[in-house]
Amino acid sequence: DPVAIHSALSDWNSSQTCVVSIIMSEDEVDLLRLTQAVKQWLVCGMQSISKRQDIIMGKHLLFVTGSDILCHSHAITKAESTFLIPSFVRCEAFTTTSVAGILPLSIAFGWDVVQDILNGAHDLDTHFVETNPRHNLPVLLALVDLWNDHFLPSSCSYKPCGGKMITPFMESFSSYPSFVATLEAQVCGQANHSGRNRNPYSHVAPSGLVVDGGINGAFDRVSYQGRRAPPCELIVAMEPQLPSSRMDKDFMKFYSECVYGESEQSNQDRSICSFFSHADVMAFGSGGYRNRDGRGGSSVHTGGGSSAFGHGLGSASFDSHVPSTPQAVSHDNDFAEGNRPSSLLICTRCDPFTIGQLVALSEHRALISAKLWDVEHYAFTQLHGSSIRSKQTEGMAEKLDLLYQRLDLVGNVDEDGETDPVGGPKLNLATTTLLGHYASRMHEQKARYKTER
């Protein structure tokens, strides 16, 4: 996408930029084209410094690949700037601690930070191998996923839609949901078609769906009231994060006061309280609050109670500025039924060591889930998507070429009511029609570009 490339590179200085291109397979044509576009940007930006492209590429472009063909062709950059991913980690879901993840991280943060990440991952690996399954975090979380995905819908009136919604209560964890989503989609994103019947539930498959719940529970309404909302997983760190100490001292003092100040509850205190409140409201509903004497509060019944926790408990306001009393209820729609499952991940702090632990935890958890469901976890070894879509894309491209040829010859793609005027690969009528509209529009744009050039 030219717009995406321009927005990413417009403010950068090519002479001070190092590009790391990661392409798992020679079939990833889009990434190869993107790499060529970035190479052209580097060459154009440094023509005054050097005229030799091989020197520019050797110093400013690093290439990581899982393809032996691309590695030995040296078509992207020089041999000393090319790195081959070992064959045993060419499953894209598990390349975080390979050269594909370590190389860009070490350039961005330095090797000391990367070493802490690796130490954290090794710590969780050791825990996974040596700890009894009763206390083994990846095993327990995978079993929770199995319960929520398969057994829970048949055991209660609440029918979760499968998968899970991950809600970070810290800005530093904002990318964690997308990482887990990518990992589980590739490891658990298929059914078992191997014909093996070791697992009585092998005829079904895990959802492999992970939804970003937004920072601090931004999508809490669907978690509290949605009839088909996914189970939630909340993640937070107990120790707050402060900006770099290189900032102005007055700013640092202000931020420290916000976090550690004693005049009132700090931002971190309120975030932690919100974290536990989110889980409590999902579990016990809007009537599950407690009075100061420890007894449950009464509330006005709204007829929306769950079959288990919070049954018959009505509405109470979720506004933190309004006391949780029946008199504070302002809208009948502001209620939570309860009996919604949630898992809480609480880290001591968000640092490189913890990030390494979370990476390893997510990988082991996904592998255990695949084993429980008897799913082949190396289904997608190198490509971003399945090979089926790649084959279909080739057929679409062939059909589009035929449409362009017809436009060059007769000027239209549909004549005398023909349903498939160009032949070629057989596509359904809707796709053929829409592809024809696209070809007509794009043909006009290409003709206009040639005229203006």
Short mmCIF file of C-alpha atoms in Angstrom, two decimals, residues 49-400:
data_model
loop_
_atom_site.label_atom_id
_atom_site.label_comp_id
_atom_site.label_asym_id
_atom_site.label_seq_id
_atom_site.Cartn_x
_atom_site.Cartn_y
_atom_site.Cartn_z
CA ILE A 49 26.38 9.27 -0.27
CA SER A 50 27.01 6.20 -2.39
CA LYS A 51 26.17 5.11 -5.91
CA ARG A 52 26.68 1.40 -5.27
CA GLN A 53 23.51 -0.38 -4.25
CA ASP A 54 25.34 -3.38 -2.78
CA ILE A 55 27.15 -1.15 -0.27
CA ILE A 56 23.90 0.59 0.71
CA MET A 57 22.02 -2.70 1.10
CA GLY A 58 24.83 -4.33 3.06
CA LYS A 59 24.83 -1.57 5.66
CA HIS A 60 21.14 -0.64 5.83
CA LEU A 61 19.13 -3.79 5.00
CA LEU A 62 19.15 -6.99 7.03
CA PHE A 63 17.23 -9.97 5.66
CA VAL A 64 15.79 -12.83 7.72
CA THR A 65 14.15 -15.77 5.96
CA GLY A 66 13.06 -19.35 6.42
CA SER A 67 13.59 -20.13 2.74
CA ASP A 68 16.84 -21.74 1.65
CA ILE A 69 16.19 -20.49 -1.89
CA LEU A 70 15.91 -16.82 -0.86
CA CYS A 71 18.85 -17.14 1.52
CA HIS A 72 21.28 -18.51 -1.06
CA SER A 73 20.08 -16.33 -3.95
CA HIS A 74 21.30 -13.11 -2.24
CA ALA A 75 18.63 -11.26 -4.23
CA ILE A 76 17.62 -9.07 -1.29
CA THR A 77 20.93 -8.02 0.25
CA LYS A 78 24.52 -9.18 0.72
CA ALA A 79 25.34 -12.62 2.11
CA GLU A 80 26.76 -11.27 5.39
CA SER A 81 23.48 -9.38 5.99
CA THR A 82 21.27 -12.43 5.39
CA PHE A 83 20.13 -14.73 8.22
CA LEU A 84 18.51 -18.15 7.76
CA ILE A 85 15.98 -19.33 10.33
CA PRO A 86 16.77 -22.91 11.44
CA SER A 87 14.41 -25.55 10.10
CA PHE A 88 13.14 -26.56 13.56
CA VAL A 89 11.63 -23.08 14.22
CA ARG A 90 10.24 -22.28 10.79
CA CYS A 91 6.72 -22.54 12.12
CA GLU A 92 5.97 -18.81 12.19
CA ALA A 93 4.10 -18.99 15.48
CA PHE A 94 7.30 -19.91 17.34
CA THR A 95 9.86 -17.56 15.80
CA THR A 96 9.82 -14.92 18.55
CA THR A 97 13.00 -16.19 20.21
CA SER A 98 14.65 -17.07 16.89
CA VAL A 99 16.68 -14.68 14.76
CA ALA A 100 13.39 -13.31 13.37
CA GLY A 101 12.57 -11.82 16.77
CA ILE A 102 15.96 -11.41 18.41
CA LEU A 103 17.64 -9.48 15.57
CA PRO A 104 15.19 -6.52 15.41
CA LEU A 105 14.85 -6.43 19.20
CA SER A 106 18.60 -6.31 19.74
CA ILE A 107 18.94 -3.44 17.26
CA ALA A 108 16.09 -1.49 18.84
CA PHE A 109 16.85 -2.08 22.54
CA GLY A 110 20.37 -3.48 22.81
CA TRP A 111 21.59 -6.93 23.74
CA ASP A 112 21.22 -6.50 27.51
CA VAL A 113 17.46 -6.10 27.13
CA VAL A 114 17.25 -9.05 24.73
CA GLN A 115 19.22 -11.22 27.14
CA ASP A 116 16.67 -10.42 29.87
CA ILE A 117 13.87 -11.45 27.48
CA LEU A 118 15.61 -14.74 26.79
CA ASN A 119 16.20 -15.30 30.51
CA GLY A 120 12.51 -14.76 31.18
CA ALA A 121 11.52 -17.19 28.44
CA HIS A 122 13.97 -19.77 29.80
CA ASP A 123 12.56 -19.32 33.30
CA LEU A 124 9.05 -20.14 32.08
CA ASP A 125 10.39 -23.03 29.98
CA THR A 126 11.96 -24.50 33.11
CA HIS A 127 8.70 -24.02 35.03
CA PHE A 128 6.76 -25.77 32.27
CA VAL A 129 9.10 -28.77 32.15
CA GLU A 130 9.72 -29.28 35.86
CA THR A 131 6.48 -28.24 37.59
CA ASN A 132 3.67 -30.64 38.48
CA PRO A 133 0.64 -30.16 36.17
CA ARG A 134 -1.47 -29.17 39.19
CA HIS A 135 0.65 -26.02 39.53
CA ASN A 136 1.83 -25.66 35.94
CA LEU A 137 0.68 -22.30 34.56
CA PRO A 138 0.56 -23.18 30.82
CA VAL A 139 -1.26 -26.44 31.56
CA LEU A 140 -3.78 -24.80 33.90
CA LEU A 141 -4.53 -21.96 31.49
CA ALA A 142 -4.93 -24.40 28.59
CA LEU A 143 -7.38 -26.43 30.69
CA VAL A 144 -9.29 -23.23 31.50
CA ASP A 145 -9.49 -22.49 27.78
CA LEU A 146 -10.78 -26.02 27.12
CA TRP A 147 -13.44 -25.64 29.82
CA ASN A 148 -14.60 -22.25 28.59
CA ASP A 149 -14.58 -23.29 24.94
CA HIS A 150 -16.21 -26.70 25.10
CA PHE A 151 -17.81 -27.53 28.45
CA LEU A 152 -19.07 -24.19 29.75
CA PRO A 153 -21.65 -23.53 26.99
CA SER A 154 -23.50 -26.74 27.91
CA SER A 155 -23.39 -26.16 31.67
CA CYS A 156 -24.99 -22.74 32.10
CA SER A 157 -27.51 -20.39 30.53
CA TYR A 158 -24.72 -18.06 29.45
CA LYS A 159 -23.45 -19.22 26.06
CA PRO A 160 -19.94 -17.88 25.33
CA CYS A 161 -19.05 -17.56 21.67
CA GLY A 162 -15.68 -19.30 22.05
CA GLY A 163 -12.18 -17.95 22.20
CA LYS A 164 -11.34 -15.26 24.70
CA MET A 165 -11.18 -11.51 25.13
CA ILE A 166 -7.84 -10.27 26.50
CA THR A 167 -8.06 -6.94 28.32
CA PRO A 168 -4.80 -5.22 29.32
CA PHE A 169 -5.02 -2.88 32.31
CA MET A 170 -1.71 -1.28 31.45
CA GLU A 171 -0.64 0.55 28.31
CA SER A 172 2.58 -1.46 28.21
CA PHE A 173 0.56 -4.64 27.62
CA SER A 174 -1.49 -3.15 24.78
CA SER A 175 0.19 -5.35 22.14
CA TYR A 176 -0.22 -8.56 24.14
CA PRO A 177 -3.72 -9.40 22.78
CA SER A 178 -2.61 -9.15 19.14
CA PHE A 179 0.46 -11.32 19.85
CA VAL A 180 -1.66 -14.04 21.47
CA ALA A 181 -4.24 -13.76 18.68
CA THR A 182 -1.60 -14.37 16.00
CA LEU A 183 -0.07 -17.25 17.94
CA GLU A 184 -3.29 -19.11 18.72
CA ALA A 185 -4.77 -18.54 15.27
CA GLN A 186 -1.83 -20.38 13.74
CA VAL A 187 -1.48 -23.10 16.37
CA CYS A 188 -5.14 -23.81 17.18
CA GLY A 189 -6.86 -22.42 14.11
CA GLN A 190 -7.92 -25.67 12.45
CA ALA A 191 -9.91 -28.84 13.02
CA ASN A 192 -8.36 -32.28 13.29
CA HIS A 193 -8.71 -34.14 9.99
CA SER A 194 -6.09 -36.79 10.65
CA GLY A 195 -8.62 -39.51 11.42
CA ARG A 196 -7.07 -40.32 14.80
CA ASN A 197 -9.58 -40.96 17.57
CA ARG A 198 -7.38 -40.83 20.65
CA ASN A 199 -9.30 -37.78 21.84
CA PRO A 200 -13.09 -38.19 22.12
CA TYR A 201 -13.50 -34.51 21.22
CA SER A 202 -11.23 -34.60 18.15
CA HIS A 203 -14.20 -34.10 15.83
CA VAL A 204 -14.48 -30.52 17.04
CA ALA A 205 -11.84 -27.83 17.24
CA PRO A 206 -10.82 -24.94 19.49
CA SER A 207 -12.01 -21.56 18.36
CA GLY A 208 -8.50 -20.08 18.20
CA LEU A 209 -10.18 -16.67 18.40
CA VAL A 210 -8.68 -13.91 20.54
CA VAL A 211 -10.34 -10.50 20.80
CA ASP A 212 -8.68 -7.31 22.07
CA GLY A 213 -10.79 -6.08 24.96
CA GLY A 214 -9.34 -2.57 24.88
CA ILE A 215 -7.29 -0.80 27.52
CA ASN A 216 -8.83 -0.92 31.01
CA GLY A 217 -11.91 -2.82 29.90
CA ALA A 218 -13.09 -0.42 27.21
CA PHE A 219 -15.56 -3.03 25.94
CA ASP A 220 -16.98 -3.85 29.36
CA ARG A 221 -20.62 -3.55 28.28
CA VAL A 222 -20.51 -6.68 26.15
CA SER A 223 -18.62 -8.49 28.94
CA TYR A 224 -21.34 -7.68 31.49
CA GLN A 225 -24.49 -8.04 29.41
CA GLY A 226 -23.65 -9.75 26.11
CA ARG A 227 -25.39 -13.08 25.61
CA ARG A 228 -22.59 -14.40 23.37
CA ALA A 229 -19.57 -12.57 24.81
CA PRO A 230 -16.30 -14.51 24.98
CA PRO A 231 -14.66 -15.32 28.33
CA CYS A 232 -12.30 -12.60 29.51
CA GLU A 233 -8.65 -12.63 30.46
CA LEU A 234 -7.29 -9.59 32.30
CA ILE A 235 -3.60 -8.74 32.61
CA VAL A 236 -1.88 -6.12 34.77
CA ALA A 237 1.41 -5.44 36.55
CA MET A 238 1.50 -4.58 40.25
CA GLU A 239 4.39 -2.15 39.95
CA PRO A 240 3.65 0.98 37.90
CA GLN A 241 5.89 2.18 35.11
CA LEU A 242 7.48 5.62 35.02
CA PRO A 243 9.03 7.42 32.04
CA SER A 244 12.75 7.46 31.48
CA SER A 245 14.77 9.20 34.18
CA ARG A 246 16.26 11.38 31.46
CA MET A 247 13.07 13.46 31.48
CA ASP A 248 12.83 16.85 33.12
CA LYS A 249 12.96 16.57 36.91
CA ASP A 250 9.73 18.52 37.40
CA PHE A 251 7.88 16.14 35.11
CA MET A 252 9.38 13.15 36.87
CA LYS A 253 8.29 14.55 40.22
CA PHE A 254 4.76 15.08 38.89
CA TYR A 255 4.54 11.54 37.50
CA SER A 256 5.95 10.06 40.70
CA GLU A 257 3.39 11.98 42.74
CA CYS A 258 0.60 10.61 40.54
CA VAL A 259 1.80 7.07 41.18
CA TYR A 260 3.11 7.14 44.74
CA GLY A 261 1.38 10.19 46.22
CA GLU A 262 -0.26 9.79 49.62
CA SER A 263 -2.83 12.61 49.45
CA GLU A 264 -5.32 10.40 47.66
CA GLN A 265 -5.44 7.12 45.84
CA SER A 266 -2.83 7.04 43.10
CA ASN A 267 -3.51 6.23 39.47
CA GLN A 268 -1.98 2.79 39.95
CA ASP A 269 -4.19 2.11 42.99
CA ARG A 270 -7.33 3.02 41.06
CA SER A 271 -6.21 0.94 38.07
CA ILE A 272 -5.71 -2.13 40.29
CA CYS A 273 -9.11 -1.56 41.95
CA SER A 274 -10.71 -1.27 38.52
CA PHE A 275 -8.94 -4.48 37.48
CA PHE A 276 -10.44 -6.52 40.32
CA SER A 277 -13.80 -4.78 40.04
CA HIS A 278 -14.05 -5.75 36.38
CA ALA A 279 -13.57 -9.42 37.28
CA ASP A 280 -15.96 -9.23 40.26
CA VAL A 281 -18.77 -7.63 38.26
CA MET A 282 -18.44 -10.30 35.58
CA ALA A 283 -18.52 -13.06 38.19
CA PHE A 284 -21.15 -11.84 40.65
CA GLY A 285 -23.15 -9.31 38.65
CA SER A 286 -24.18 -5.80 39.53
CA GLY A 287 -25.66 -6.89 42.88
CA GLY A 288 -22.48 -8.56 44.05
CA TYR A 289 -21.06 -5.56 45.91
CA ARG A 290 -20.49 -5.63 49.65
CA ASN A 291 -21.41 -3.20 52.37
CA ARG A 292 -18.82 -2.03 54.87
CA ASP A 293 -19.98 -4.69 57.31
CA GLY A 294 -19.17 -7.36 54.73
CA ARG A 295 -22.75 -8.32 53.91
CA GLY A 296 -24.10 -8.34 50.41
CA GLY A 297 -26.06 -5.29 49.38
CA SER A 298 -29.65 -5.49 48.30
CA SER A 299 -30.82 -4.12 45.01
CA VAL A 300 -33.91 -3.61 42.90
CA HIS A 301 -34.71 -6.75 40.92
CA THR A 302 -34.76 -6.24 37.17
CA GLY A 303 -35.56 -9.77 36.09
CA GLY A 304 -32.16 -10.24 34.52
CA GLY A 305 -30.41 -12.53 37.01
CA SER A 306 -28.16 -15.41 35.97
CA SER A 307 -28.72 -19.07 36.73
CA ALA A 308 -25.72 -19.27 39.07
CA PHE A 309 -23.86 -16.33 40.59
CA GLY A 310 -25.85 -13.17 41.15
CA HIS A 311 -29.22 -14.80 40.50
CA GLY A 312 -32.02 -12.38 41.19
CA LEU A 313 -29.60 -9.52 41.77
CA GLY A 314 -30.58 -6.38 39.96
CA SER A 315 -28.93 -3.24 38.75
CA ALA A 316 -26.36 -0.98 40.35
CA SER A 317 -24.43 1.88 38.84
CA PHE A 318 -20.95 1.21 37.47
CA ASP A 319 -19.98 4.89 37.75
CA SER A 320 -17.07 5.10 40.21
CA HIS A 321 -18.27 8.52 41.37
CA VAL A 322 -21.69 7.24 42.48
CA PRO A 323 -22.13 5.09 45.60
CA SER A 324 -23.09 1.47 44.90
CA THR A 325 -26.53 1.63 46.47
CA PRO A 326 -29.96 0.80 45.07
CA GLN A 327 -30.90 4.49 45.18
CA ALA A 328 -28.01 5.28 42.79
CA VAL A 329 -29.57 3.31 39.96
CA SER A 330 -30.33 5.73 37.14
CA HIS A 331 -30.95 3.38 34.21
CA ASP A 332 -32.55 -0.03 34.10
CA ASN A 333 -30.06 -1.02 31.39
CA ASP A 334 -27.08 -0.40 33.67
CA PHE A 335 -26.83 -3.89 35.13
CA ALA A 336 -24.74 -7.05 34.93
CA GLU A 337 -26.11 -10.55 35.22
CA GLY A 338 -22.88 -12.12 36.46
CA ASN A 339 -21.68 -15.69 35.95
CA ARG A 340 -19.21 -14.53 33.30
CA PRO A 341 -15.83 -16.36 33.47
CA SER A 342 -12.57 -14.46 33.66
CA SER A 343 -8.90 -15.27 34.23
CA LEU A 344 -6.51 -12.82 35.90
CA LEU A 345 -2.82 -12.61 34.97
CA ILE A 346 -0.94 -10.49 37.53
CA CYS A 347 2.74 -9.73 36.92
CA THR A 348 5.11 -8.17 39.43
CA ARG A 349 6.31 -5.62 36.88
CA CYS A 350 6.38 -5.10 33.12
CA ASP A 351 10.04 -5.47 32.18
CA PRO A 352 12.00 -7.51 29.60
CA PHE A 353 12.17 -10.54 31.89
CA THR A 354 8.38 -10.55 32.28
CA ILE A 355 7.90 -10.11 28.54
CA GLY A 356 10.02 -13.21 27.95
CA GLN A 357 7.91 -15.12 30.46
CA LEU A 358 4.69 -14.04 28.74
CA VAL A 359 6.01 -15.07 25.31
CA ALA A 360 6.96 -18.55 26.55
CA LEU A 361 3.72 -18.85 28.53
CA SER A 362 1.65 -18.08 25.43
CA GLU A 363 3.59 -20.56 23.30
CA HIS A 364 3.36 -23.45 25.78
CA ARG A 365 -0.29 -22.70 26.46
CA ALA A 366 -1.12 -22.82 22.75
CA LEU A 367 0.79 -26.09 22.33
CA ILE A 368 -1.03 -27.71 25.25
CA SER A 369 -4.38 -26.53 23.83
CA ALA A 370 -3.50 -28.05 20.46
CA LYS A 371 -2.56 -31.31 22.19
CA LEU A 372 -5.80 -31.40 24.19
CA TRP A 373 -7.82 -30.90 21.02
CA ASP A 374 -5.58 -33.27 19.02
CA VAL A 375 -4.80 -30.51 16.52
CA GLU A 376 -1.70 -30.56 14.32
CA HIS A 377 0.00 -27.42 15.60
CA TYR A 378 2.41 -27.18 12.65
CA ALA A 379 -0.44 -26.69 10.21
CA PHE A 380 0.88 -23.33 9.00
CA THR A 381 4.62 -23.80 8.81
CA GLN A 382 5.76 -20.79 6.82
CA LEU A 383 2.90 -18.93 5.18
CA HIS A 384 0.76 -16.28 6.90
CA GLY A 385 -2.42 -18.02 5.75
CA SER A 386 -3.39 -21.41 4.39
CA SER A 387 -2.19 -22.75 1.07
CA ILE A 388 -5.83 -22.99 -0.04
CA ARG A 389 -6.14 -19.21 -0.10
CA SER A 390 -2.84 -18.94 -1.97
CA LYS A 391 -4.10 -21.27 -4.70
CA GLN A 392 -7.38 -19.37 -4.89
CA THR A 393 -5.46 -16.09 -5.15
CA GLU A 394 -3.53 -17.42 -8.14
CA GLY A 395 -6.81 -18.33 -9.82
CA MET A 396 -8.20 -14.86 -9.12
CA ALA A 397 -5.08 -13.24 -10.56
CA GLU A 398 -5.39 -15.31 -13.73
CA LYS A 399 -9.03 -14.33 -14.08
CA LEU A 400 -8.18 -10.67 -13.57
#
